[in-house]
PDB file of C-alpha atoms in Angstrom:
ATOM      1  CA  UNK A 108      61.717 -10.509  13.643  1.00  0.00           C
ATOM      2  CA  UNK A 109      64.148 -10.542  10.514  1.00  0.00           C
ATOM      3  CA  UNK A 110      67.118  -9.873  11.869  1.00  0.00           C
ATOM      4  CA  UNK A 111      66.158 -13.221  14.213  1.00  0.00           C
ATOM      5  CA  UNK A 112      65.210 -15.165  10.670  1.00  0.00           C
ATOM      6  CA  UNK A 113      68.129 -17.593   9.718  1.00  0.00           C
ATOM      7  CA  UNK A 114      69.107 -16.971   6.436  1.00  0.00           C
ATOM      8  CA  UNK A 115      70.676 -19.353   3.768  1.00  0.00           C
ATOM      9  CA  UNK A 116      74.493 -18.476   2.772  1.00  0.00           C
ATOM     10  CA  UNK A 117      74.474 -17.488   0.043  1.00  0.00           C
ATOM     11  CA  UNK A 118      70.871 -16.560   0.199  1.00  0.00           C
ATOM     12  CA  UNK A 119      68.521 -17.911  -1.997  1.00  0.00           C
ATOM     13  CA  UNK A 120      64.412 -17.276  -1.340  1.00  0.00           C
ATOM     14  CA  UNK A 121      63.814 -20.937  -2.261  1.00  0.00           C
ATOM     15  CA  UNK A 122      66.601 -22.631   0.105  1.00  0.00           C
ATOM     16  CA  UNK A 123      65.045 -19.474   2.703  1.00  0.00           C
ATOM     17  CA  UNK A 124      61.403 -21.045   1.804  1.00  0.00           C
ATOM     18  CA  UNK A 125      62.683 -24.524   2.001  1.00  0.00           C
ATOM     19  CA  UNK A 126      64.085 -23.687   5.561  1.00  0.00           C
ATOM     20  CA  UNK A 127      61.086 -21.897   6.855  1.00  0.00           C
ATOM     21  CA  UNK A 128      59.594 -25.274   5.816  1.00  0.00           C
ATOM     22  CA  UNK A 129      61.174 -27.530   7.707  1.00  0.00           C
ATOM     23  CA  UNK A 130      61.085 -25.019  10.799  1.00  0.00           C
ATOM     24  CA  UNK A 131      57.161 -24.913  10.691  1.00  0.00           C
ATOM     25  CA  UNK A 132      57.405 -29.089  10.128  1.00  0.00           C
ATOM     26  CA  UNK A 133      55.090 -28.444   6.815  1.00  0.00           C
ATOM     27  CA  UNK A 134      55.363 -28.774   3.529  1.00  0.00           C
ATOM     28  CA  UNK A 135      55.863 -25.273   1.446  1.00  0.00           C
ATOM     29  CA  UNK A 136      55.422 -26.147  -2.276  1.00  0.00           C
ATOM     30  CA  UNK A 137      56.497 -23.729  -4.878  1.00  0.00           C
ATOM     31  CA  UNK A 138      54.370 -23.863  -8.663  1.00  0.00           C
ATOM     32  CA  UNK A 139      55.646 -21.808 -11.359  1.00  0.00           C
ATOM     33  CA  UNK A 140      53.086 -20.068 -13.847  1.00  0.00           C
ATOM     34  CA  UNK A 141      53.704 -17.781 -16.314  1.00  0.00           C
ATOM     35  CA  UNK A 142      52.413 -13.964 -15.650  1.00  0.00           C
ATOM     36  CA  UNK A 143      49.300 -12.969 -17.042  1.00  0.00           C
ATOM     37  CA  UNK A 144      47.669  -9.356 -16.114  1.00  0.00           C
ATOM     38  CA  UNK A 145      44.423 -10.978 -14.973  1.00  0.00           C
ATOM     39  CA  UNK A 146      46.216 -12.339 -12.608  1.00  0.00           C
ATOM     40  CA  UNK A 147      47.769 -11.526  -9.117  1.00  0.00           C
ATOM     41  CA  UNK A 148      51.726 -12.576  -9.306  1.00  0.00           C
ATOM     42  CA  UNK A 149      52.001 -14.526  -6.101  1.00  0.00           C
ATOM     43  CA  UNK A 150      49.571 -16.357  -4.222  1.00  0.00           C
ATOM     44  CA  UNK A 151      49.726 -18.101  -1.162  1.00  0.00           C
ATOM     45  CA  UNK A 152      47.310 -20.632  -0.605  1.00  0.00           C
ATOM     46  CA  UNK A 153      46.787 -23.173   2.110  1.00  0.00           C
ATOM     47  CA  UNK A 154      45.826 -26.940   1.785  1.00  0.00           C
ATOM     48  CA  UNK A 155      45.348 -29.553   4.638  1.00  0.00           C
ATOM     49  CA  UNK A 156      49.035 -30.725   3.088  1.00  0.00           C
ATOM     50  CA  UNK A 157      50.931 -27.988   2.721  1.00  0.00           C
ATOM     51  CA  UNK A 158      51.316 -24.338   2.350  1.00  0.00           C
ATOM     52  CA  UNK A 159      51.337 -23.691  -1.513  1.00  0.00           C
ATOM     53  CA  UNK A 160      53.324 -20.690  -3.194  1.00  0.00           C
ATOM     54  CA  UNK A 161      52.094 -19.479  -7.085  1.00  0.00           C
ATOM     55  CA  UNK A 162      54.469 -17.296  -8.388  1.00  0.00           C
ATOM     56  CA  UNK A 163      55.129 -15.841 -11.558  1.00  0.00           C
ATOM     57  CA  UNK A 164      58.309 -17.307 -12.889  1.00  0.00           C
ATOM     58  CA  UNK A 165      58.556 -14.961 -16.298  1.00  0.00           C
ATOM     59  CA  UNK A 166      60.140 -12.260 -14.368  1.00  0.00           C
ATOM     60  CA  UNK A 167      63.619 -11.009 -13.171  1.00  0.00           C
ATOM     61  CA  UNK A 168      65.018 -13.162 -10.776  1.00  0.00           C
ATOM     62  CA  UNK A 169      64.815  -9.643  -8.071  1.00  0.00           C
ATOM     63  CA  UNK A 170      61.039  -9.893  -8.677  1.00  0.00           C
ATOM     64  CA  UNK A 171      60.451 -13.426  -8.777  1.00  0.00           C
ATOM     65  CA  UNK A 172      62.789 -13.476  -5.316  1.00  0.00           C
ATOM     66  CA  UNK A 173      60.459 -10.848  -3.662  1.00  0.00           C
ATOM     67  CA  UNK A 174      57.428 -12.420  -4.851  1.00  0.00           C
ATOM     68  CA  UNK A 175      58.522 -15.756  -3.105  1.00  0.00           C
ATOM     69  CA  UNK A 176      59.784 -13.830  -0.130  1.00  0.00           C
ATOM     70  CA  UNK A 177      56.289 -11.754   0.070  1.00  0.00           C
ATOM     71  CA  UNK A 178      54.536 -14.818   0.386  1.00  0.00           C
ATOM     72  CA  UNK A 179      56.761 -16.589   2.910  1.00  0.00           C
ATOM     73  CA  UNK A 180      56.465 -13.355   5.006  1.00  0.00           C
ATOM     74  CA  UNK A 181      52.393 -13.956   5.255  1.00  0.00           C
ATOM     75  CA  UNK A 182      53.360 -17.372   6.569  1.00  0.00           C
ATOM     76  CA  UNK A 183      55.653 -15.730   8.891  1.00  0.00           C
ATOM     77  CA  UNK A 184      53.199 -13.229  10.554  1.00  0.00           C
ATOM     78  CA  UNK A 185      50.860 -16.341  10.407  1.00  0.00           C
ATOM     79  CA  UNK A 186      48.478 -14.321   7.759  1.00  0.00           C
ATOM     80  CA  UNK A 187      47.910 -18.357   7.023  1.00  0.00           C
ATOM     81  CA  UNK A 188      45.399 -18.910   9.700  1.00  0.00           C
ATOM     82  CA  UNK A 189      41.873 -16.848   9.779  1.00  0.00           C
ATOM     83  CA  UNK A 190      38.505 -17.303   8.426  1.00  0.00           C
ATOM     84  CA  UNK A 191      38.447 -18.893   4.757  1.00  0.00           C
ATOM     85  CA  UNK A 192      37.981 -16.709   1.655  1.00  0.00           C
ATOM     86  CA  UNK A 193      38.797 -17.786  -2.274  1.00  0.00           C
ATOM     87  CA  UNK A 194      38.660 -14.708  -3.467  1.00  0.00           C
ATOM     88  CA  UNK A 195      41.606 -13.967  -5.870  1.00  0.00           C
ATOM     89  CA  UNK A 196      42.254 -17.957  -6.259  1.00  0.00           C
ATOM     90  CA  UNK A 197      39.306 -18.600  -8.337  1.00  0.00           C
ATOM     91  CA  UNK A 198      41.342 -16.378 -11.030  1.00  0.00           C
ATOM     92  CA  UNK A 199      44.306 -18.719 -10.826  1.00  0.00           C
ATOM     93  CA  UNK A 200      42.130 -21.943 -10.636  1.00  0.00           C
ATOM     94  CA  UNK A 201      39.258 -21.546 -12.931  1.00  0.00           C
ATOM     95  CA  UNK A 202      37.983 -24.943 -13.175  1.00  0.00           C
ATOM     96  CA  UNK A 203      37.445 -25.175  -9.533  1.00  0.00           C
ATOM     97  CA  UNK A 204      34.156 -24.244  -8.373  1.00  0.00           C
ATOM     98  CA  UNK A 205      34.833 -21.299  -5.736  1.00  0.00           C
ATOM     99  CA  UNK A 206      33.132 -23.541  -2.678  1.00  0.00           C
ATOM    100  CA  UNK A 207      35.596 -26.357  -3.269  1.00  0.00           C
ATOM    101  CA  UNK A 208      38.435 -23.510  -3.460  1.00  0.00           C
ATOM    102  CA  UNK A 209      37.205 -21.998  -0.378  1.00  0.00           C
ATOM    103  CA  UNK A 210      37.193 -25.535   1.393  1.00  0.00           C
ATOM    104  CA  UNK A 211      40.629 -26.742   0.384  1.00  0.00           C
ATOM    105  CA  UNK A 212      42.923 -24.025  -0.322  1.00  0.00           C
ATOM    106  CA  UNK A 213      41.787 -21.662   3.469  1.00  0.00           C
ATOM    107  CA  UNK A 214      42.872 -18.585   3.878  1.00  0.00           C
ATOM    108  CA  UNK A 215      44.190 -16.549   0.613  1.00  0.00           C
ATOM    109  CA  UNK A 216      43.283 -12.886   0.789  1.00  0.00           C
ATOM    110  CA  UNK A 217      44.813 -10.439   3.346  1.00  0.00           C
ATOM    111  CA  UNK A 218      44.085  -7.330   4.627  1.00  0.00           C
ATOM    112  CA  UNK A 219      45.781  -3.869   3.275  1.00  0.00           C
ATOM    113  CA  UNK A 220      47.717  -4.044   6.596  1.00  0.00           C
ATOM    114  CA  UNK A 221      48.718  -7.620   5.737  1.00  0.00           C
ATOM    115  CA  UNK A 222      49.911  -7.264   2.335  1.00  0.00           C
ATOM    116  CA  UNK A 223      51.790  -4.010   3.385  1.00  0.00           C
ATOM    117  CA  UNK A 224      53.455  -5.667   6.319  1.00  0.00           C
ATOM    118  CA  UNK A 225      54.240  -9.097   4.267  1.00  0.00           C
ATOM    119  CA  UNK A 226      55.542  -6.547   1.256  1.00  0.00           C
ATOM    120  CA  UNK A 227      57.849  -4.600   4.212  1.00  0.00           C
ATOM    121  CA  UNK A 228      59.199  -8.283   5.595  1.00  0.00           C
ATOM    122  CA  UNK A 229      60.093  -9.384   2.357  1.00  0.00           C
ATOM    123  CA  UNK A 230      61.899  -5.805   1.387  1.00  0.00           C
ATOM    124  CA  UNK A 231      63.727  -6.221   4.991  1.00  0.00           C
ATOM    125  CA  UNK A 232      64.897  -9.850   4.615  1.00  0.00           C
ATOM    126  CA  UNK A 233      66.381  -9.306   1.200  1.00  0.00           C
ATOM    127  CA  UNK A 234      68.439  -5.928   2.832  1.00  0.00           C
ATOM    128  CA  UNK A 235      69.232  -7.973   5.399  1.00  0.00           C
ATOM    129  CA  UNK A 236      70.460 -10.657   2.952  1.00  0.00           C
ATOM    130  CA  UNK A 237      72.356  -8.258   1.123  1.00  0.00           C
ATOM    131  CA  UNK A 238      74.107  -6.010   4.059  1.00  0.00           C
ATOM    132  CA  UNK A 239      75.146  -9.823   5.301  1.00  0.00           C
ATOM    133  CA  UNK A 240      76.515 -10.300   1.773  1.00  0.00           C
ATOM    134  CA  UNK A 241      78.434  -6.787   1.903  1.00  0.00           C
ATOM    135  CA  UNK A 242      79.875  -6.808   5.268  1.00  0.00           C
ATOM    136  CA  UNK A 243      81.259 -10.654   4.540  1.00  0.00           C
ATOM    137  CA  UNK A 244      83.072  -9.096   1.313  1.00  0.00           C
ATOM    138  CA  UNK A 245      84.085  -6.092   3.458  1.00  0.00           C
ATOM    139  CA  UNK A 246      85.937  -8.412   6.262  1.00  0.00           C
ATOM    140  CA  UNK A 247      85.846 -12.157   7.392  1.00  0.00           C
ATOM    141  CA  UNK A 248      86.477 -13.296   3.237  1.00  0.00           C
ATOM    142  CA  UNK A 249      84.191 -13.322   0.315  1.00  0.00           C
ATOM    143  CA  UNK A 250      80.527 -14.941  -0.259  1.00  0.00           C
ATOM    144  CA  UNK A 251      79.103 -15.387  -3.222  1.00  0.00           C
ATOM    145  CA  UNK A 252      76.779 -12.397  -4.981  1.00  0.00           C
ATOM    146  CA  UNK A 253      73.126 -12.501  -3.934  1.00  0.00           C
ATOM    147  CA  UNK A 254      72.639 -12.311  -7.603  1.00  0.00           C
ATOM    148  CA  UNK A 255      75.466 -13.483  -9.680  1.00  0.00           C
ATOM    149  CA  UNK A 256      76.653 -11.967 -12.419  1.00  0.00           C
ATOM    150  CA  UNK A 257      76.095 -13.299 -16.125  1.00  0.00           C
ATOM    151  CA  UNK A 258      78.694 -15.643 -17.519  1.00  0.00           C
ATOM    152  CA  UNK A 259      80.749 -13.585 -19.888  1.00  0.00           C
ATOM    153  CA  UNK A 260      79.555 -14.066 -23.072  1.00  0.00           C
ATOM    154  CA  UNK A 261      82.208 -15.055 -25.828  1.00  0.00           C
ATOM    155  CA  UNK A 262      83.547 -12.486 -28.510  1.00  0.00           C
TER     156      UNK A 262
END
């Protein structure tokens, strides 16, 4: 299935989310929180509008990247659709009672096998990204880093 996924060039998990987006003809939206340890740090959640990603964004951009890819991969395997459950969402969304949680937000916890197979997707997409990355450099001329390097800093 990965090695079938198109992939931005350069790749870039948002422009990858943004893609899978448009391909499923729904909305993906992407909120930002800072990490607390109470706290999973990624959460997919699903509203009648659109498929919502919480991430934590106070992290290396590696982690925050395979956070966002972890969570597109349950909407790949279609993890999305299933009975309703708010457990784990009620932690990010205190104020909510958990029966209006449950009724908007669907399906948000996964199986061991789920979050295993989601966490092997996301490792395989970024390989993929970066063998792509490597073999361009290697041969047909040179794409930019999958992670740039820091600007030099002045003396």
């Amino acid at each position: 299935m990965v090695d079938r996924l198109d992939l931005p060039d350069p790749f870039d998990a948002e422009d990858f989310i943004g893609m899978l987006a448009r391909e499923r003809g729904r909305p993906i939206e992407l909120i930002p929180l800072p990490f607390r340890p109470d706290r999973p740090c990624g959460l997919l959640v699903t509203t009648l509008r659109a498929d919502v990603i919480i991430y934590s964004n106070d992290t290396t951009a590696m982690h925050r990247q395979h956070i966002l890819l972890h969570e597109a991969a349950h909407l790949l395997r279609g993890h999305d659709a299933g009975p309703e459950s708010a457990t784990g969402s009620h932690t990010l969304l205190p104020n909510l009672s958990p029966a209006l949680i449950k009724s908007v937000l669907g399906r948000t916890v996964y199986s061991e096998p789920q979050e295993r197979e989601a966490e092997l997707i996301a490792s395989l997409i970024h390989h993929r990204a970066a063998q792509d990355r490597s073999s361009l450099a290697r041969g047909r001329g040179r794409r930019p880093r999958l992670f740039p390097r820091s600007a030099p800093r002045e003396a």
